[in-house]
Every structure is written in C-alpha cells, then in structure tokens.
Tab-separated table of C-alpha atoms in Angstrom:
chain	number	residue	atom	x	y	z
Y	6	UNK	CA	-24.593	16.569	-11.367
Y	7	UNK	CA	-25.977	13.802	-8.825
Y	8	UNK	CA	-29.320	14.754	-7.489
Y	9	UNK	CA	-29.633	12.154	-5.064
Y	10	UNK	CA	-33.023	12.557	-3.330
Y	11	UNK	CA	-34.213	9.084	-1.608
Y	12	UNK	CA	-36.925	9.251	0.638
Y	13	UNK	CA	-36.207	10.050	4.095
Y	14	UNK	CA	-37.263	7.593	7.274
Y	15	UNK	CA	-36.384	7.079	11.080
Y	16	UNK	CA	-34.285	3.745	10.944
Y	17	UNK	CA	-32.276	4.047	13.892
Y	18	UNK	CA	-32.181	6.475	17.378
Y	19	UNK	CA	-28.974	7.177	18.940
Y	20	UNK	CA	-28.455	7.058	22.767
Y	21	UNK	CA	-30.282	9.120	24.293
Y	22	UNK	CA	-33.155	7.215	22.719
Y	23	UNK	CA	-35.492	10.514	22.778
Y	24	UNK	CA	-32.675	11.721	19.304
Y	25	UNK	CA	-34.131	9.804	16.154
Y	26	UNK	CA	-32.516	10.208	12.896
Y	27	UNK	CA	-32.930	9.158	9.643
Y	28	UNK	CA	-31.016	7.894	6.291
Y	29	UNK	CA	-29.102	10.920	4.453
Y	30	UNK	CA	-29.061	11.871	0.864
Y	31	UNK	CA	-25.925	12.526	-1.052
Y	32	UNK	CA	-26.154	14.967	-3.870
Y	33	UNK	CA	-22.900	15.776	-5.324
Y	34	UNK	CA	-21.311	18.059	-8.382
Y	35	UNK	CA	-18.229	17.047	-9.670
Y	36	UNK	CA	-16.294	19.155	-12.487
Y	37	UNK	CA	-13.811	17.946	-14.043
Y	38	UNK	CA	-11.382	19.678	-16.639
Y	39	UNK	CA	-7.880	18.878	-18.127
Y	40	UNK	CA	-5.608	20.414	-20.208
Y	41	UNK	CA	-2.189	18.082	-22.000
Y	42	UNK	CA	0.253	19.706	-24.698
Y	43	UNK	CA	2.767	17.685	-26.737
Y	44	UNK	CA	5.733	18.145	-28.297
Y	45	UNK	CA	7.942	15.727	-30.554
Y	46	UNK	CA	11.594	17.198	-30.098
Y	47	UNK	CA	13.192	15.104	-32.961
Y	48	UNK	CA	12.332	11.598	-34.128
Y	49	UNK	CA	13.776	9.695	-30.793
Y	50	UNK	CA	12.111	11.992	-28.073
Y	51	UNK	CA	8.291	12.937	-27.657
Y	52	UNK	CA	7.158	15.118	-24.427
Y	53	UNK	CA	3.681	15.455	-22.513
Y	54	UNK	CA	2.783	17.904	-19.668
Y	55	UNK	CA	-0.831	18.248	-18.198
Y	56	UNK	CA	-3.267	19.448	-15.664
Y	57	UNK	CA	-5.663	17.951	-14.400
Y	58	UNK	CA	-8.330	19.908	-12.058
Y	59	UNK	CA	-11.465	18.360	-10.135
Y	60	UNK	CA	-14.228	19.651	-7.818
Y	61	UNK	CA	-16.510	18.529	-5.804
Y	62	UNK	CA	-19.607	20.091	-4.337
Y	63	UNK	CA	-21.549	18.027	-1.906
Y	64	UNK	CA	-24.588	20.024	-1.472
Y	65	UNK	CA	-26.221	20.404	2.280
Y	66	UNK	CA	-26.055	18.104	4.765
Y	67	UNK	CA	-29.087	16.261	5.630
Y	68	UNK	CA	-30.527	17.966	8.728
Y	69	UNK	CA	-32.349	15.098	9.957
Y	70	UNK	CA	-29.242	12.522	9.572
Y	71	UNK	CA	-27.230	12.214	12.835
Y	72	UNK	CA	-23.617	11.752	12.014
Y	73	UNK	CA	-21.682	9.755	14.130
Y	74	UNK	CA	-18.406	8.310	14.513
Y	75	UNK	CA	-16.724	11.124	12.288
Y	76	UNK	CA	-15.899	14.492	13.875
Y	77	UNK	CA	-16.309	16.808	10.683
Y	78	UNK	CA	-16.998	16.629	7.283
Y	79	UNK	CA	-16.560	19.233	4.125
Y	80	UNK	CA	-18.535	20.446	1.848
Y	81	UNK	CA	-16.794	21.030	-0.968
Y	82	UNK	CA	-13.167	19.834	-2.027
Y	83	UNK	CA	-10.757	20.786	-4.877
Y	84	UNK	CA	-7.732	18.673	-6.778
Y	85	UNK	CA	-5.090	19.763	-8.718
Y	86	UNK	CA	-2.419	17.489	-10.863
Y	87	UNK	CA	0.654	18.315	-12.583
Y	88	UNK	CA	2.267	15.680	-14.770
Y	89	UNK	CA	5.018	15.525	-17.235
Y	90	UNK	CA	5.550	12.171	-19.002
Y	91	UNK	CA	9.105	12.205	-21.458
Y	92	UNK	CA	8.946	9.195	-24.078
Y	93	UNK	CA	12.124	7.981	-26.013
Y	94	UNK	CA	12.647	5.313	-28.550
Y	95	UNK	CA	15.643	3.518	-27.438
Y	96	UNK	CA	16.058	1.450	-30.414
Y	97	UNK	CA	13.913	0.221	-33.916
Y	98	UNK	CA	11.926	-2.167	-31.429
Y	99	UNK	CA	12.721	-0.719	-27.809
Y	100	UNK	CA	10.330	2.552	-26.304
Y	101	UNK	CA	10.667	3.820	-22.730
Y	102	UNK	CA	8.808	6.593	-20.671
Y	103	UNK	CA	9.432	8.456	-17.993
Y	104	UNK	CA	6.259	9.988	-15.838
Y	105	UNK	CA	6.390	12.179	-12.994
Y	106	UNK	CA	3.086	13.424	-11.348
Y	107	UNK	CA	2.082	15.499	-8.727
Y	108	UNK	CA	-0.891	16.260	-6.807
Y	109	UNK	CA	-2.417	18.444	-4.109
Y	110	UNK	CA	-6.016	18.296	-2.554
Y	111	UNK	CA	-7.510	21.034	-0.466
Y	112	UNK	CA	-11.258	21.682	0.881
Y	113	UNK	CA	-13.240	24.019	2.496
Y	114	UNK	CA	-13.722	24.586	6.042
Y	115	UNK	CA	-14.926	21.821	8.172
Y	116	UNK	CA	-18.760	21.424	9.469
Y	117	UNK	CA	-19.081	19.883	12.761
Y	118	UNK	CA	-22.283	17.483	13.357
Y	119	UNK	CA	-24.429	18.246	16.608
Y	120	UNK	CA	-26.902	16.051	17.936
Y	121	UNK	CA	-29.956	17.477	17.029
Y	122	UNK	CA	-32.335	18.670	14.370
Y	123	UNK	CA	-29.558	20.574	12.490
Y	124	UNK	CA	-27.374	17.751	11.731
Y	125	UNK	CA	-24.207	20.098	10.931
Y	126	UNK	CA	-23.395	23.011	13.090
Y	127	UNK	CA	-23.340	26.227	11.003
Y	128	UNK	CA	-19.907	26.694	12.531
Y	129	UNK	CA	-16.232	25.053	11.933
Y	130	UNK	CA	-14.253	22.582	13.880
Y	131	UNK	CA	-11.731	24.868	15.967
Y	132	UNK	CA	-8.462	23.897	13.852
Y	133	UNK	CA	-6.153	24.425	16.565
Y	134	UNK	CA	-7.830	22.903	19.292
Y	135	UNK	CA	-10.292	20.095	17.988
Y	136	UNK	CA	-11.125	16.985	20.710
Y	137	UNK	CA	-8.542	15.073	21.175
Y	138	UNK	CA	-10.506	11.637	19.867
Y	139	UNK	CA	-11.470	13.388	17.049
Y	140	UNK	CA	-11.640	11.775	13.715
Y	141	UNK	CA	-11.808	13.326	9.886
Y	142	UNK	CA	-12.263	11.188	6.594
Y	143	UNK	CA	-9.256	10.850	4.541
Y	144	UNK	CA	-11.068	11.108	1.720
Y	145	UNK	CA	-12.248	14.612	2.500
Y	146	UNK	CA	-8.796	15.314	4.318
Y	147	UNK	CA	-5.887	17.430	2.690
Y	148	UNK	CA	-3.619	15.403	0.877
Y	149	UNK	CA	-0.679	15.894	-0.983
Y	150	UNK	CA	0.147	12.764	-3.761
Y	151	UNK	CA	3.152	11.915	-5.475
Y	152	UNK	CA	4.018	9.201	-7.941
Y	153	UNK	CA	6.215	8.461	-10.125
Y	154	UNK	CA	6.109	5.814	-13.467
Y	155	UNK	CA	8.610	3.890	-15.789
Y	156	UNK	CA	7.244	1.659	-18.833
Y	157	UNK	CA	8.922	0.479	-21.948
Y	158	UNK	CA	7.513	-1.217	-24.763
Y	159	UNK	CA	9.439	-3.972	-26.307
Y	160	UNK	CA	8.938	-5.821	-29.845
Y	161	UNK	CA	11.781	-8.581	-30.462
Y	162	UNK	CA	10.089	-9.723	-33.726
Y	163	UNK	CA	6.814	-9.054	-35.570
Y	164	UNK	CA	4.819	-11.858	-33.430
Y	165	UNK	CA	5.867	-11.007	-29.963
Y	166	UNK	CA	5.255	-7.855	-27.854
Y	167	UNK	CA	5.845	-7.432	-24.116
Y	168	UNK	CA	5.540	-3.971	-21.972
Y	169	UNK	CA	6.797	-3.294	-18.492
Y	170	UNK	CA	5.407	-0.783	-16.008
Y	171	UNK	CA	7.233	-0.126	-12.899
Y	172	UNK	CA	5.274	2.235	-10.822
Y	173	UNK	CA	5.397	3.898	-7.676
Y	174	UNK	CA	3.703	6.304	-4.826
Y	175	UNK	CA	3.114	8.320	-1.563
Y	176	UNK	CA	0.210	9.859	-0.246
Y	177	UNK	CA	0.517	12.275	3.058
Y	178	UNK	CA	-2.546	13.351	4.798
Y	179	UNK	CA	-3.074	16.439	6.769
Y	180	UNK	CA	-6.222	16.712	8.785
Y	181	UNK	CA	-7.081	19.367	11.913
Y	182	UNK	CA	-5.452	16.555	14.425
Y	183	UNK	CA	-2.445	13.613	14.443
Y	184	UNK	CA	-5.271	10.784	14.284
Y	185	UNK	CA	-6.409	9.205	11.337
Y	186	UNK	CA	-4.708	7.938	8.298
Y	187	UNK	CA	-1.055	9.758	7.713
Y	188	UNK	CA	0.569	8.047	5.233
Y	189	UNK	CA	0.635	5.381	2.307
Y	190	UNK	CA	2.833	3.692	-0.234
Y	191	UNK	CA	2.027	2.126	-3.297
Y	192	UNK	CA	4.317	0.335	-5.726
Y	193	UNK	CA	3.471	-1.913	-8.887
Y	194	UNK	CA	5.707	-4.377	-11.499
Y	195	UNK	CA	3.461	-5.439	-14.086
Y	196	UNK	CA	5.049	-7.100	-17.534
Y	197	UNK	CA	2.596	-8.439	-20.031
Y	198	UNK	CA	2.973	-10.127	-23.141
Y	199	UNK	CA	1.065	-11.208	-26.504
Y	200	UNK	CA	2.058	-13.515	-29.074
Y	201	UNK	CA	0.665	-14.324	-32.075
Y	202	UNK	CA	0.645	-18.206	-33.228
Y	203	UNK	CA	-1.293	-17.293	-36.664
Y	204	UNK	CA	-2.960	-14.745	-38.285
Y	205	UNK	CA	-5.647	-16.023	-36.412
Y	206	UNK	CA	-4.986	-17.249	-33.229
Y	207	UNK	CA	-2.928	-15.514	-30.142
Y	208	UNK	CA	-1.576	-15.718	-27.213
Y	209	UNK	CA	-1.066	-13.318	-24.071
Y	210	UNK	CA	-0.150	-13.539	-20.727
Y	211	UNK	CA	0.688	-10.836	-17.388
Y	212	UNK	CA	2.583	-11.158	-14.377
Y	213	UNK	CA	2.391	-8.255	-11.549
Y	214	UNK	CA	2.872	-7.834	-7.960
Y	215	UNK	CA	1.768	-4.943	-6.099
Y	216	UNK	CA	1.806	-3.709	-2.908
Y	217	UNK	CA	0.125	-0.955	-0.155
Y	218	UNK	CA	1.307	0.157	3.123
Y	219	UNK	CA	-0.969	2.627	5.042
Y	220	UNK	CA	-0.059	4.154	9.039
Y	221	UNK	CA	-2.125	5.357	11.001
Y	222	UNK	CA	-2.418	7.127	14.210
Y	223	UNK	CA	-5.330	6.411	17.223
Y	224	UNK	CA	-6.370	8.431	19.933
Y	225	UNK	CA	-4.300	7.749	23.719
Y	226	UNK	CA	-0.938	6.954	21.356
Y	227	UNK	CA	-2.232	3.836	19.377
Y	228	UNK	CA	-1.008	3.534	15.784
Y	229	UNK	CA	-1.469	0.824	13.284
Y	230	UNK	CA	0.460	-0.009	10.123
Y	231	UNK	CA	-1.872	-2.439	7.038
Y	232	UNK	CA	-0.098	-3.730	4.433
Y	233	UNK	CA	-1.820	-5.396	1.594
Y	234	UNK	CA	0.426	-7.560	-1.323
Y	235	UNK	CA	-0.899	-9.253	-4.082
Y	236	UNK	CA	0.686	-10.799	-7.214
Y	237	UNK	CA	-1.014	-12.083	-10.076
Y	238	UNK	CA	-0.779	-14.627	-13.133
Y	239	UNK	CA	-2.786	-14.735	-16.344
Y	240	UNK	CA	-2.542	-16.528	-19.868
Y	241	UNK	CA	-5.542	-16.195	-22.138
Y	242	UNK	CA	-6.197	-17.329	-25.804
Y	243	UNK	CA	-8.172	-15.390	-28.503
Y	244	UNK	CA	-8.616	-15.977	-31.796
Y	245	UNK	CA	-11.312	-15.595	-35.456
Y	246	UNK	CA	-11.956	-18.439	-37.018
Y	247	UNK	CA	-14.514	-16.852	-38.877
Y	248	UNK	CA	-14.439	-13.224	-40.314
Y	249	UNK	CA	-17.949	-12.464	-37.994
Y	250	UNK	CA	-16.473	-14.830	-34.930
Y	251	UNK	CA	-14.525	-14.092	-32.435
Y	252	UNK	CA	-13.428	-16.211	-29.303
Y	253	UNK	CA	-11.427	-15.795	-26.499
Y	254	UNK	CA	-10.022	-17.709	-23.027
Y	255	UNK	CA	-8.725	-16.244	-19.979
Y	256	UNK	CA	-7.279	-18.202	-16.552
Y	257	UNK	CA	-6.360	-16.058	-14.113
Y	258	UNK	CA	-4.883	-16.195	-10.395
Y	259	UNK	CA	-4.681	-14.089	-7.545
Y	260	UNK	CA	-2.991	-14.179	-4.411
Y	261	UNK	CA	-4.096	-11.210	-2.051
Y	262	UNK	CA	-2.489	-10.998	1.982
Y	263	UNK	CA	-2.940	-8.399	4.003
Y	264	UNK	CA	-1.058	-8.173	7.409
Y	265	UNK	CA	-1.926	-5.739	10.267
C-alpha cells in the first residue's frame, strides 16, 4: 500500500493561462498472489504449472492536476499468468526445460481528464467513438503477453558449468483507438559459464544478445517501428584466500543501438 501524499503547489498553467494546476500524487495498492504445483513424473522428468495474479488500485485522481497529452487513464487494472515449465534430464550431466507462459491484462473503464477543477471527468471515454488523436498509456492499456523459454544446464566435468537460455516474446495491445503502441517482440540468447581453477579461485564469464522491436501507430496514418539490440560480454574472477575474505573482479561490455 503506497500512500503517496506530497504537498500540492501551482508549478505550471496551461493555455488558457487563467487554468493553473498543480503536481499530482500517486497512491497506489498493488496485490499480488501466486499459486505453483509440482510434480516429479519419474527420475528423468519434473513438471511446474502456476498462476500468477496482480492488481492494481490507483486511488483518485488528483483534482487539481491537469492532465495533458494523454486522453484517458484507469483506475484500477488486473493481470493474470498461466505458465507451465516441463524439465528433463537429458543425460548424467545434461538438463533442459521447456517454459510456456501466458498472460492477459484487463482494467477498468477509462476516466477522461477535463480542463478544470475536477481533473477527471466522472464519466468514460466513449469506446466506440473516442477523438481521433486520442492517445492511452500502454501501460494501463489491455494487453495480451506471450512468451515462450528454452534453457539447459550443462556440466562436462566437476570444474566447469555452462547454462543456455534461449528466450522469446510478443506483446499485443488493445486500447479504445488504432494509435499508440500495438505490438512488440522480444528475444534473448544468453550462455554463461563458471570454472573453477582451485578450490579457491574461479572463473566465469556470459555472452548474450538481445533484442526489442515495438510498432506503433500515429494519428493522420503515421506509424513508427524502434528497434533496440544489444549484446554483451563479461569475465569476472572471485576467489577466498582467507576463510573470512572474499574477493571478486568483474569487466564487462555493452553494446546498445537502437534504430528508428
């Protein structure tokens, strides 16, 4: 339960001048529940399905705030996942799962700002016939996520151990108009290793790429496609000398591009 409750000043009037407004608090109450059952079939093949369920409650809108630049927002929004992961050990020093996930995110009705002391009309956004610039958050927007996930676990010998994650996603939005944020992709390949030189000292390394495509629609028949990609290098040394010391190294790279 965030009870967020700064104090509340004129910073900034919109045009006409004669409307001031002021910052806006954000209260919020999240809950949060989940619920995972497993079940070891025989000694190769292990199973996990879950649910996972959130909520969030934003509490009123800050009458003397002036929203602009969004067309709507919601008060409360609800999110409900189904996954099923299937694990199987391949051989004495091989492991590999399987994860499927699904995900679906709904809200309540959406409150309209008005210029004026209210700050959000008491009434919805028409959902057939909204403006036609009008905009709505994708974070408060209906969305429907899928993704799905393959990892394996791999020890060769008793000082080396590597896992790979291979990883991938779409996200569709549905809001009261076409413009806005429709669509994204995500996809990850991510190996990492460790290694141990001694009892006491060790090495470990990663390697992963990942990338993010979003699309999205404008008013008057503009759309826009982002793409981010980044890939990534790390090797990193940790050892004890002592049996109350501990040290550790890490270098690290990061190449990020994003292309519009």
């Amino acid at each position: 339960n965030k009870n967020d409750q700064p104090p509340l000043f004129q910073y900034n009037q919109i045009i006409p001048s004669t409307v001031p407004s002021t910052n806006h608090q954000l209260p919020n109450t999240k809950v949060l529940g989940k619920l995972q059952a497993g079940w070891q079939f025989d000694s190769n093949y292990r199973g996990t399905v879950g649910a996972d369920f959130e909520s969030i409650v934003r509490g009123t809108y800050t009458s003397s705030s002036i929203l602009t630049g969004i067309s709507a927002l919601r008060q409360d929004t609800r999110e409900t996942t189904v996954h099923a992961d299937l694990r199987r050990q391949l051989t004495n020093n091989v492991s590999g799962t399987v994860g499927l996930s699904t995900s679906r995110r709904e809200g309540s009705n959406w409150l309209q700002p008005v210029v004026g002391p209210n700050g959000v009309s008491n009434g919805v956004v028409d959902m057939t016939t909204p403006a036609a610039s009008a905009l709505f958050m994708p974070t408060q927007a209906d969305r429907q996520r899928d993704k799905v996930k393959v990892s394996a676990d791999w020890q060769p010998n008793e000082k080396l151990n590597m896992q790979f994650v291979l990883e991938n996603g779409t996200d569709s939005y549905t809001a009261p108009t076409n413009n806005g944020l429709r669509n994204s992709r995500m996809n990850l390949v991510d190996v990492d290793w460790t290694y141990a030189l001694t009892d006491i000292w060790g090495v470990n390394g990663s390697l992963s790429q990942g990338k993010q495509s979003l699309n999205q629609a404008f008013y008057a028949g503009t759309v826009m496609a982002y793409d981010n990609t980044n890939w990534g290098v790390s090797v990193g040394l940790s050892g004890k000398p002592t049996a109350t010391i501990q040290v550790g190294a890490n270098l690290s790279y990061l190449d990020d591009t994003s292309v519009y």
